[in-house]
Amino acid sequence: GAGVSQTPSNKVTEKGKYVELRCDPISGHTALYWYRQSLGQGPEFLIYFQGTGAADDSGLPNDRFFAVRPEGSVSTLKIQRTERGDSAVYLCASSPHLGWGYTFGSGTRLTVV
Amino acid sequence: QKEVEQDPGPLSVPEGAIVSLNCTYSNSAFQYFMWYRQYSRKGPELLMYTYSSGNKEDGRFTAQVDKSSKYISLFIRDSQPSDSATYLCAMRLTYSGAGSYQLTFGKGTKLSVIP
C-alpha cells in the first residue's frame, strides 16, 4: 500500500482482556517500529524489528506486552491482561533502512475501561 | 529530568508570523535531530532532520542545532493556517549499539496559526 496501515483505528476493551493491534508496513520496508503515545506526550519507543527478528525490545513496559513479525512484513502487538494505564495511541512506523526514513501510520487508539 | 524537554504550549500566532519552536536535551550522545509535524488523529510526519550541529533550510522551514548548548530549534516563516498542528522534536544516537535506532521524542508543542 501507499502508507503504513494500522488496524483497528480504535479499540475499546475491558480491563483484564487480551488485545491484538495490527500493522501493515510499506511494501519493501525491512524495519518496523512500535511506539506508544499517551495523551499530551510524545511517542515513546516500544520495540523494533529488522526483518523477522526483534532487534530491540527494551521499550516494552513489562511482560504483558509482546510483538511478532513472523514473515518480515505484517506485525502484531499483543497486550495481555490489559490495564487502564495501557490506554494510549499505539503507533507503528516502517522504514527502508534501519533508523532512517520513518513513515508512521495513523495509530490505533486503545481505551481500556 | 526527561532526556528531551519541549514546551507543550499551546502557541497561537497570526498568519504570516515567524514561529520559533525549540527543545533542549540532556544526553550529549544524541547526534541526529528531527522535527515531526503531527495533525490531530494522525501519525507524525518528518519535516526536517539534521546531523550534529548546524543549520538546514527547506522552503519556509529552518532547523538549527547547537550541540554545545544542547538546544535545537525549528523556525517557520510566513506561517499559514495549514501549519496548525503539534510539532515534535526527536533525537537519535549515532552509534550502532543497543538503543541506537530508537527515537526519543519531546512532548510536542501545539501550534495554532490564526487567519
PDB file of C-alpha atoms in Angstrom:
ATOM      1  CA  GLY A   1       0.000   0.000   0.000  1.00  0.00           C
ATOM      2  CA  ALA A   2       0.893   3.659  -0.172  1.00  0.00           C
ATOM      3  CA  GLY A   3       1.344   4.093   3.548  1.00  0.00           C
ATOM      4  CA  VAL A   4       1.549   2.266   6.855  1.00  0.00           C
ATOM      5  CA  SER A   5      -1.821   0.783   7.707  1.00  0.00           C
ATOM      6  CA  GLN A   6      -2.889   0.116  11.281  1.00  0.00           C
ATOM      7  CA  THR A   7      -5.991  -1.762  12.329  1.00  0.00           C
ATOM      8  CA  PRO A   8      -8.223  -1.282  14.126  1.00  0.00           C
ATOM      9  CA  SER A   9      -8.155   2.505  14.252  1.00  0.00           C
ATOM     10  CA  ASN A  10      -9.985   2.414  17.569  1.00  0.00           C
ATOM     11  CA  LYS A  11     -10.283  -0.345  20.156  1.00  0.00           C
ATOM     12  CA  VAL A  12     -12.222  -0.274  23.394  1.00  0.00           C
ATOM     13  CA  THR A  13     -11.646  -3.198  25.715  1.00  0.00           C
ATOM     14  CA  GLU A  14     -12.391  -4.140  29.281  1.00  0.00           C
ATOM     15  CA  LYS A  15      -9.708  -4.290  31.926  1.00  0.00           C
ATOM     16  CA  GLY A  16      -8.121  -7.717  32.007  1.00  0.00           C
ATOM     17  CA  LYS A  17      -8.866  -8.605  28.378  1.00  0.00           C
ATOM     18  CA  TYR A  18      -6.366  -9.516  25.665  1.00  0.00           C
ATOM     19  CA  VAL A  19      -5.924  -7.316  22.575  1.00  0.00           C
ATOM     20  CA  GLU A  20      -4.023  -7.525  19.295  1.00  0.00           C
ATOM     21  CA  LEU A  21      -3.060  -4.498  17.245  1.00  0.00           C
ATOM     22  CA  ARG A  22      -2.010  -4.971  13.627  1.00  0.00           C
ATOM     23  CA  CYS A  23       0.457  -3.059  11.479  1.00  0.00           C
ATOM     24  CA  ASP A  24       0.885  -3.376   7.695  1.00  0.00           C
ATOM     25  CA  PRO A  25       4.144  -1.624   6.741  1.00  0.00           C
ATOM     26  CA  ILE A  26       5.032  -0.084   3.401  1.00  0.00           C
ATOM     27  CA  SER A  27       5.928  -2.826   0.953  1.00  0.00           C
ATOM     28  CA  GLY A  28       9.664  -3.439   0.877  1.00  0.00           C
ATOM     29  CA  HIS A  29      10.404  -1.709   4.192  1.00  0.00           C
ATOM     30  CA  THR A  30      12.588  -4.047   6.215  1.00  0.00           C
ATOM     31  CA  ALA A  31      12.476  -2.146   9.509  1.00  0.00           C
ATOM     32  CA  LEU A  32       9.325  -1.817  11.604  1.00  0.00           C
ATOM     33  CA  TYR A  33       8.840   0.061  14.857  1.00  0.00           C
ATOM     34  CA  TRP A  34       6.163   0.335  17.537  1.00  0.00           C
ATOM     35  CA  TYR A  35       5.713   3.439  19.673  1.00  0.00           C
ATOM     36  CA  ARG A  36       3.117   4.384  22.277  1.00  0.00           C
ATOM     37  CA  GLN A  37       1.771   7.920  22.631  1.00  0.00           C
ATOM     38  CA  SER A  38      -0.140   8.856  25.762  1.00  0.00           C
ATOM     39  CA  LEU A  39      -2.326  11.953  25.849  1.00  0.00           C
ATOM     40  CA  GLY A  40      -0.265  15.126  25.790  1.00  0.00           C
ATOM     41  CA  GLN A  41       3.021  13.239  25.407  1.00  0.00           C
ATOM     42  CA  GLY A  42       5.401  12.466  22.605  1.00  0.00           C
ATOM     43  CA  PRO A  43       5.678   8.919  21.247  1.00  0.00           C
ATOM     44  CA  GLU A  44       7.698   6.501  23.391  1.00  0.00           C
ATOM     45  CA  PHE A  45       9.652   3.638  21.875  1.00  0.00           C
ATOM     46  CA  LEU A  46       8.452   0.093  22.463  1.00  0.00           C
ATOM     47  CA  ILE A  47      10.174  -2.287  20.033  1.00  0.00           C
ATOM     48  CA  TYR A  48      11.658  -2.507  16.561  1.00  0.00           C
ATOM     49  CA  PHE A  49      12.180  -5.302  14.073  1.00  0.00           C
ATOM     50  CA  GLN A  50      14.747  -5.744  11.352  1.00  0.00           C
ATOM     51  CA  GLY A  51      13.195  -8.417   9.162  1.00  0.00           C
ATOM     52  CA  THR A  52      11.508 -11.054  11.294  1.00  0.00           C
ATOM     53  CA  GLY A  53      13.536 -10.631  14.458  1.00  0.00           C
ATOM     54  CA  ALA A  54      13.007  -8.182  17.294  1.00  0.00           C
ATOM     55  CA  ALA A  55      16.267  -6.229  17.201  1.00  0.00           C
ATOM     56  CA  ASP A  56      15.468  -4.144  20.284  1.00  0.00           C
ATOM     57  CA  ASP A  57      12.546  -4.713  22.649  1.00  0.00           C
ATOM     58  CA  SER A  58      13.906  -2.645  25.504  1.00  0.00           C
ATOM     59  CA  GLY A  59      10.933  -0.265  25.455  1.00  0.00           C
ATOM     60  CA  LEU A  60       8.273  -2.875  26.202  1.00  0.00           C
ATOM     61  CA  PRO A  61       6.995  -1.861  29.655  1.00  0.00           C
ATOM     62  CA  ASN A  62       6.505  -5.378  31.063  1.00  0.00           C
ATOM     63  CA  ASP A  63       5.899  -8.977  30.074  1.00  0.00           C
ATOM     64  CA  ARG A  64       2.221  -8.337  29.277  1.00  0.00           C
ATOM     65  CA  PHE A  65       3.407  -6.778  26.026  1.00  0.00           C
ATOM     66  CA  PHE A  66       4.679  -8.855  23.125  1.00  0.00           C
ATOM     67  CA  ALA A  67       5.127  -8.256  19.401  1.00  0.00           C
ATOM     68  CA  VAL A  68       5.738 -10.534  16.443  1.00  0.00           C
ATOM     69  CA  ARG A  69       6.583 -10.158  12.775  1.00  0.00           C
ATOM     70  CA  PRO A  70       6.636 -13.769  11.574  1.00  0.00           C
ATOM     71  CA  GLU A  71       7.169 -13.222   7.834  1.00  0.00           C
ATOM     72  CA  GLY A  72       9.049  -9.956   7.934  1.00  0.00           C
ATOM     73  CA  SER A  73       6.080  -7.854   6.845  1.00  0.00           C
ATOM     74  CA  VAL A  74       2.916  -7.529   8.961  1.00  0.00           C
ATOM     75  CA  SER A  75       3.461  -7.113  12.685  1.00  0.00           C
ATOM     76  CA  THR A  76       1.108  -7.670  15.608  1.00  0.00           C
ATOM     77  CA  LEU A  77       1.443  -6.050  19.019  1.00  0.00           C
ATOM     78  CA  LYS A  78      -0.185  -8.192  21.681  1.00  0.00           C
ATOM     79  CA  ILE A  79      -1.216  -6.982  25.122  1.00  0.00           C
ATOM     80  CA  GLN A  80      -2.350  -9.448  27.789  1.00  0.00           C
ATOM     81  CA  ARG A  81      -4.419  -8.627  30.890  1.00  0.00           C
ATOM     82  CA  THR A  82      -4.924  -5.033  29.803  1.00  0.00           C
ATOM     83  CA  GLU A  83      -4.869  -2.294  32.432  1.00  0.00           C
ATOM     84  CA  ARG A  84      -6.380   1.204  32.339  1.00  0.00           C
ATOM     85  CA  GLY A  85      -2.858   2.613  32.165  1.00  0.00           C
ATOM     86  CA  ASP A  86      -2.379   0.890  28.802  1.00  0.00           C
ATOM     87  CA  SER A  87      -4.830   3.360  27.241  1.00  0.00           C
ATOM     88  CA  ALA A  88      -2.918   5.292  24.578  1.00  0.00           C
ATOM     89  CA  VAL A  89      -2.392   5.595  20.839  1.00  0.00           C
ATOM     90  CA  TYR A  90      -0.157   2.816  19.575  1.00  0.00           C
ATOM     91  CA  LEU A  91       1.833   3.980  16.549  1.00  0.00           C
ATOM     92  CA  CYS A  92       3.594   1.782  14.034  1.00  0.00           C
ATOM     93  CA  ALA A  93       6.253   3.012  11.630  1.00  0.00           C
ATOM     94  CA  SER A  94       8.315   1.387   8.914  1.00  0.00           C
ATOM     95  CA  SER A  95      11.466   2.388   7.074  1.00  0.00           C
ATOM     96  CA  PRO A  96      13.528   1.064   4.160  1.00  0.00           C
ATOM     97  CA  HIS A  97      16.676   1.147   6.269  1.00  0.00           C
ATOM     98  CA  LEU A  98      17.101   0.794   9.996  1.00  0.00           C
ATOM     99  CA  GLY A  99      16.893   4.183  11.710  1.00  0.00           C
ATOM    100  CA  TRP A 100      16.060   6.249   8.622  1.00  0.00           C
ATOM    101  CA  GLY A 101      13.108   7.353   6.593  1.00  0.00           C
ATOM    102  CA  TYR A 102      10.395   6.516   9.092  1.00  0.00           C
ATOM    103  CA  THR A 103       6.799   6.618   7.868  1.00  0.00           C
ATOM    104  CA  PHE A 104       4.253   6.450  10.669  1.00  0.00           C
ATOM    105  CA  GLY A 105       0.753   5.061  10.500  1.00  0.00           C
ATOM    106  CA  SER A 106      -2.207   6.911  11.999  1.00  0.00           C
ATOM    107  CA  GLY A 107      -2.184   4.659  15.038  1.00  0.00           C
ATOM    108  CA  THR A 108      -4.609   2.515  16.990  1.00  0.00           C
ATOM    109  CA  ARG A 109      -6.362   4.361  19.805  1.00  0.00           C
ATOM    110  CA  LEU A 110      -6.698   1.848  22.641  1.00  0.00           C
ATOM    111  CA  THR A 111      -9.074   2.579  25.502  1.00  0.00           C
ATOM    112  CA  VAL A 112      -9.202   0.212  28.463  1.00  0.00           C
ATOM    113  CA  VAL A 113     -12.346   0.660  30.573  1.00  0.00           C
TER     114      VAL A 113
ATOM    115  CA  GLN B   1      14.512  15.417  34.312  1.00  0.00           C
ATOM    116  CA  LYS B   2      13.425  13.934  30.992  1.00  0.00           C
ATOM    117  CA  GLU B   3      16.044  13.427  28.287  1.00  0.00           C
ATOM    118  CA  VAL B   4      14.241  15.811  25.940  1.00  0.00           C
ATOM    119  CA  GLU B   5      12.327  18.865  27.146  1.00  0.00           C
ATOM    120  CA  GLN B   6       9.829  20.712  24.967  1.00  0.00           C
ATOM    121  CA  ASP B   7       7.332  23.376  25.976  1.00  0.00           C
ATOM    122  CA  PRO B   8       3.891  21.955  25.163  1.00  0.00           C
ATOM    123  CA  GLY B   9       2.360  25.405  24.554  1.00  0.00           C
ATOM    124  CA  PRO B  10      -0.212  25.990  23.225  1.00  0.00           C
ATOM    125  CA  LEU B  11       1.289  28.600  20.939  1.00  0.00           C
ATOM    126  CA  SER B  12      -1.029  30.867  18.954  1.00  0.00           C
ATOM    127  CA  VAL B  13       0.264  33.219  16.239  1.00  0.00           C
ATOM    128  CA  PRO B  14      -1.303  35.334  13.467  1.00  0.00           C
ATOM    129  CA  GLU B  15      -0.969  34.204   9.864  1.00  0.00           C
ATOM    130  CA  GLY B  16       2.298  35.359   8.329  1.00  0.00           C
ATOM    131  CA  ALA B  17       4.216  35.397  11.628  1.00  0.00           C
ATOM    132  CA  ILE B  18       7.590  33.749  12.163  1.00  0.00           C
ATOM    133  CA  VAL B  19       7.268  30.818  14.546  1.00  0.00           C
ATOM    134  CA  SER B  20      10.096  29.609  16.756  1.00  0.00           C
ATOM    135  CA  LEU B  21       9.911  26.171  18.354  1.00  0.00           C
ATOM    136  CA  ASN B  22      12.653  24.624  20.443  1.00  0.00           C
ATOM    137  CA  CYS B  23      13.805  21.682  22.530  1.00  0.00           C
ATOM    138  CA  THR B  24      16.577  21.093  25.000  1.00  0.00           C
ATOM    139  CA  TYR B  25      18.170  17.761  25.754  1.00  0.00           C
ATOM    140  CA  SER B  26      20.494  16.254  28.300  1.00  0.00           C
ATOM    141  CA  ASN B  27      22.166  13.322  26.508  1.00  0.00           C
ATOM    142  CA  SER B  28      25.256  14.574  24.675  1.00  0.00           C
ATOM    143  CA  ALA B  29      25.380  11.322  22.677  1.00  0.00           C
ATOM    144  CA  PHE B  30      22.412  12.397  20.550  1.00  0.00           C
ATOM    145  CA  GLN B  31      23.691  13.161  17.055  1.00  0.00           C
ATOM    146  CA  TYR B  32      20.658  13.056  14.763  1.00  0.00           C
ATOM    147  CA  PHE B  33      17.915  15.614  15.294  1.00  0.00           C
ATOM    148  CA  MET B  34      14.490  15.634  13.700  1.00  0.00           C
ATOM    149  CA  TRP B  35      11.315  17.669  13.662  1.00  0.00           C
ATOM    150  CA  TYR B  36       7.976  15.982  13.072  1.00  0.00           C
ATOM    151  CA  ARG B  37       4.578  17.512  12.454  1.00  0.00           C
ATOM    152  CA  GLN B  38       1.504  15.724  13.779  1.00  0.00           C
ATOM    153  CA  TYR B  39      -2.029  16.647  12.808  1.00  0.00           C
ATOM    154  CA  SER B  40      -4.887  15.621  15.079  1.00  0.00           C
ATOM    155  CA  ARG B  41      -5.542  11.866  14.994  1.00  0.00           C
ATOM    156  CA  LYS B  42      -2.695  11.287  12.530  1.00  0.00           C
ATOM    157  CA  GLY B  43       0.784   9.859  12.856  1.00  0.00           C
ATOM    158  CA  PRO B  44       3.857  12.111  12.963  1.00  0.00           C
ATOM    159  CA  GLU B  45       5.366  13.084   9.600  1.00  0.00           C
ATOM    160  CA  LEU B  46       9.010  14.037   9.190  1.00  0.00           C
ATOM    161  CA  LEU B  47       9.655  17.702   8.379  1.00  0.00           C
ATOM    162  CA  MET B  48      13.388  18.162   8.859  1.00  0.00           C
ATOM    163  CA  TYR B  49      16.435  16.280  10.032  1.00  0.00           C
ATOM    164  CA  THR B  50      19.971  17.418  10.770  1.00  0.00           C
ATOM    165  CA  TYR B  51      23.148  15.665  11.794  1.00  0.00           C
ATOM    166  CA  SER B  52      25.238  17.170  14.589  1.00  0.00           C
ATOM    167  CA  SER B  53      25.417  20.985  14.795  1.00  0.00           C
ATOM    168  CA  GLY B  54      24.420  23.472  12.127  1.00  0.00           C
ATOM    169  CA  ASN B  55      21.523  24.839  10.150  1.00  0.00           C
ATOM    170  CA  LYS B  56      19.323  23.315   7.488  1.00  0.00           C
ATOM    171  CA  GLU B  57      16.732  25.111   5.393  1.00  0.00           C
ATOM    172  CA  ASP B  58      13.832  23.692   3.393  1.00  0.00           C
ATOM    173  CA  GLY B  59      11.361  26.178   1.988  1.00  0.00           C
ATOM    174  CA  ARG B  60       9.714  28.032   4.857  1.00  0.00           C
ATOM    175  CA  PHE B  61      11.331  25.782   7.467  1.00  0.00           C
ATOM    176  CA  THR B  62      14.764  26.160   9.066  1.00  0.00           C
ATOM    177  CA  ALA B  63      16.193  23.735  11.616  1.00  0.00           C
ATOM    178  CA  GLN B  64      19.089  24.708  13.875  1.00  0.00           C
ATOM    179  CA  VAL B  65      21.168  22.543  16.191  1.00  0.00           C
ATOM    180  CA  ASP B  66      23.517  23.893  18.838  1.00  0.00           C
ATOM    181  CA  LYS B  67      25.191  20.877  20.411  1.00  0.00           C
ATOM    182  CA  SER B  68      27.304  22.967  22.769  1.00  0.00           C
ATOM    183  CA  SER B  69      24.110  24.250  24.387  1.00  0.00           C
ATOM    184  CA  LYS B  70      22.114  21.029  23.800  1.00  0.00           C
ATOM    185  CA  TYR B  71      19.429  23.132  22.119  1.00  0.00           C
ATOM    186  CA  ILE B  72      17.574  22.668  18.842  1.00  0.00           C
ATOM    187  CA  SER B  73      15.139  24.979  17.085  1.00  0.00           C
ATOM    188  CA  LEU B  74      12.664  24.966  14.235  1.00  0.00           C
ATOM    189  CA  PHE B  75      11.678  28.224  12.565  1.00  0.00           C
ATOM    190  CA  ILE B  76       8.634  28.558  10.346  1.00  0.00           C
ATOM    191  CA  ARG B  77       8.493  31.662   8.150  1.00  0.00           C
ATOM    192  CA  ASP B  78       5.289  33.135   6.736  1.00  0.00           C
ATOM    193  CA  SER B  79       3.196  30.782   8.848  1.00  0.00           C
ATOM    194  CA  GLN B  80      -0.079  29.544   7.352  1.00  0.00           C
ATOM    195  CA  PRO B  81      -3.262  28.199   8.973  1.00  0.00           C
ATOM    196  CA  SER B  82      -2.360  24.818   7.456  1.00  0.00           C
ATOM    197  CA  ASP B  83       0.737  24.812   9.709  1.00  0.00           C
ATOM    198  CA  SER B  84      -1.574  24.413  12.723  1.00  0.00           C
ATOM    199  CA  ALA B  85      -0.500  21.118  14.261  1.00  0.00           C
ATOM    200  CA  THR B  86       1.618  19.663  17.040  1.00  0.00           C
ATOM    201  CA  TYR B  87       5.368  19.847  16.383  1.00  0.00           C
ATOM    202  CA  LEU B  88       7.534  17.158  17.925  1.00  0.00           C
ATOM    203  CA  CYS B  89      11.292  17.192  18.199  1.00  0.00           C
ATOM    204  CA  ALA B  90      13.043  13.816  18.125  1.00  0.00           C
ATOM    205  CA  MET B  91      16.619  12.651  18.556  1.00  0.00           C
ATOM    206  CA  ARG B  92      18.697   9.571  17.876  1.00  0.00           C
ATOM    207  CA  LEU B  93      22.074   8.231  18.877  1.00  0.00           C
ATOM    208  CA  THR B  94      24.707   7.747  16.204  1.00  0.00           C
ATOM    209  CA  TYR B  95      26.441   4.506  17.095  1.00  0.00           C
ATOM    210  CA  SER B  96      25.111   1.101  16.079  1.00  0.00           C
ATOM    211  CA  GLY B  97      24.860  -0.354  19.566  1.00  0.00           C
ATOM    212  CA  ALA B  98      21.831  -1.069  21.713  1.00  0.00           C
ATOM    213  CA  GLY B  99      19.222   1.650  21.638  1.00  0.00           C
ATOM    214  CA  SER B 100      20.774   3.453  18.715  1.00  0.00           C
ATOM    215  CA  TYR B 101      17.759   3.162  16.414  1.00  0.00           C
ATOM    216  CA  GLN B 102      15.208   4.373  18.942  1.00  0.00           C
ATOM    217  CA  LEU B 103      13.852   7.871  18.541  1.00  0.00           C
ATOM    218  CA  THR B 104      13.481   9.909  21.724  1.00  0.00           C
ATOM    219  CA  PHE B 105      10.710  12.476  21.345  1.00  0.00           C
ATOM    220  CA  GLY B 106       9.808  15.664  23.134  1.00  0.00           C
ATOM    221  CA  LYS B 107       6.240  16.191  24.367  1.00  0.00           C
ATOM    222  CA  GLY B 108       5.319  18.281  21.349  1.00  0.00           C
ATOM    223  CA  THR B 109       4.258  21.929  21.009  1.00  0.00           C
ATOM    224  CA  LYS B 110       0.719  22.607  19.839  1.00  0.00           C
ATOM    225  CA  LEU B 111       0.710  25.466  17.317  1.00  0.00           C
ATOM    226  CA  SER B 112      -2.315  27.389  16.062  1.00  0.00           C
ATOM    227  CA  VAL B 113      -1.948  29.867  13.190  1.00  0.00           C
ATOM    228  CA  ILE B 114      -4.871  32.269  13.184  1.00  0.00           C
ATOM    229  CA  PRO B 115      -6.068  33.626   9.793  1.00  0.00           C
TER     230      PRO B 115
END
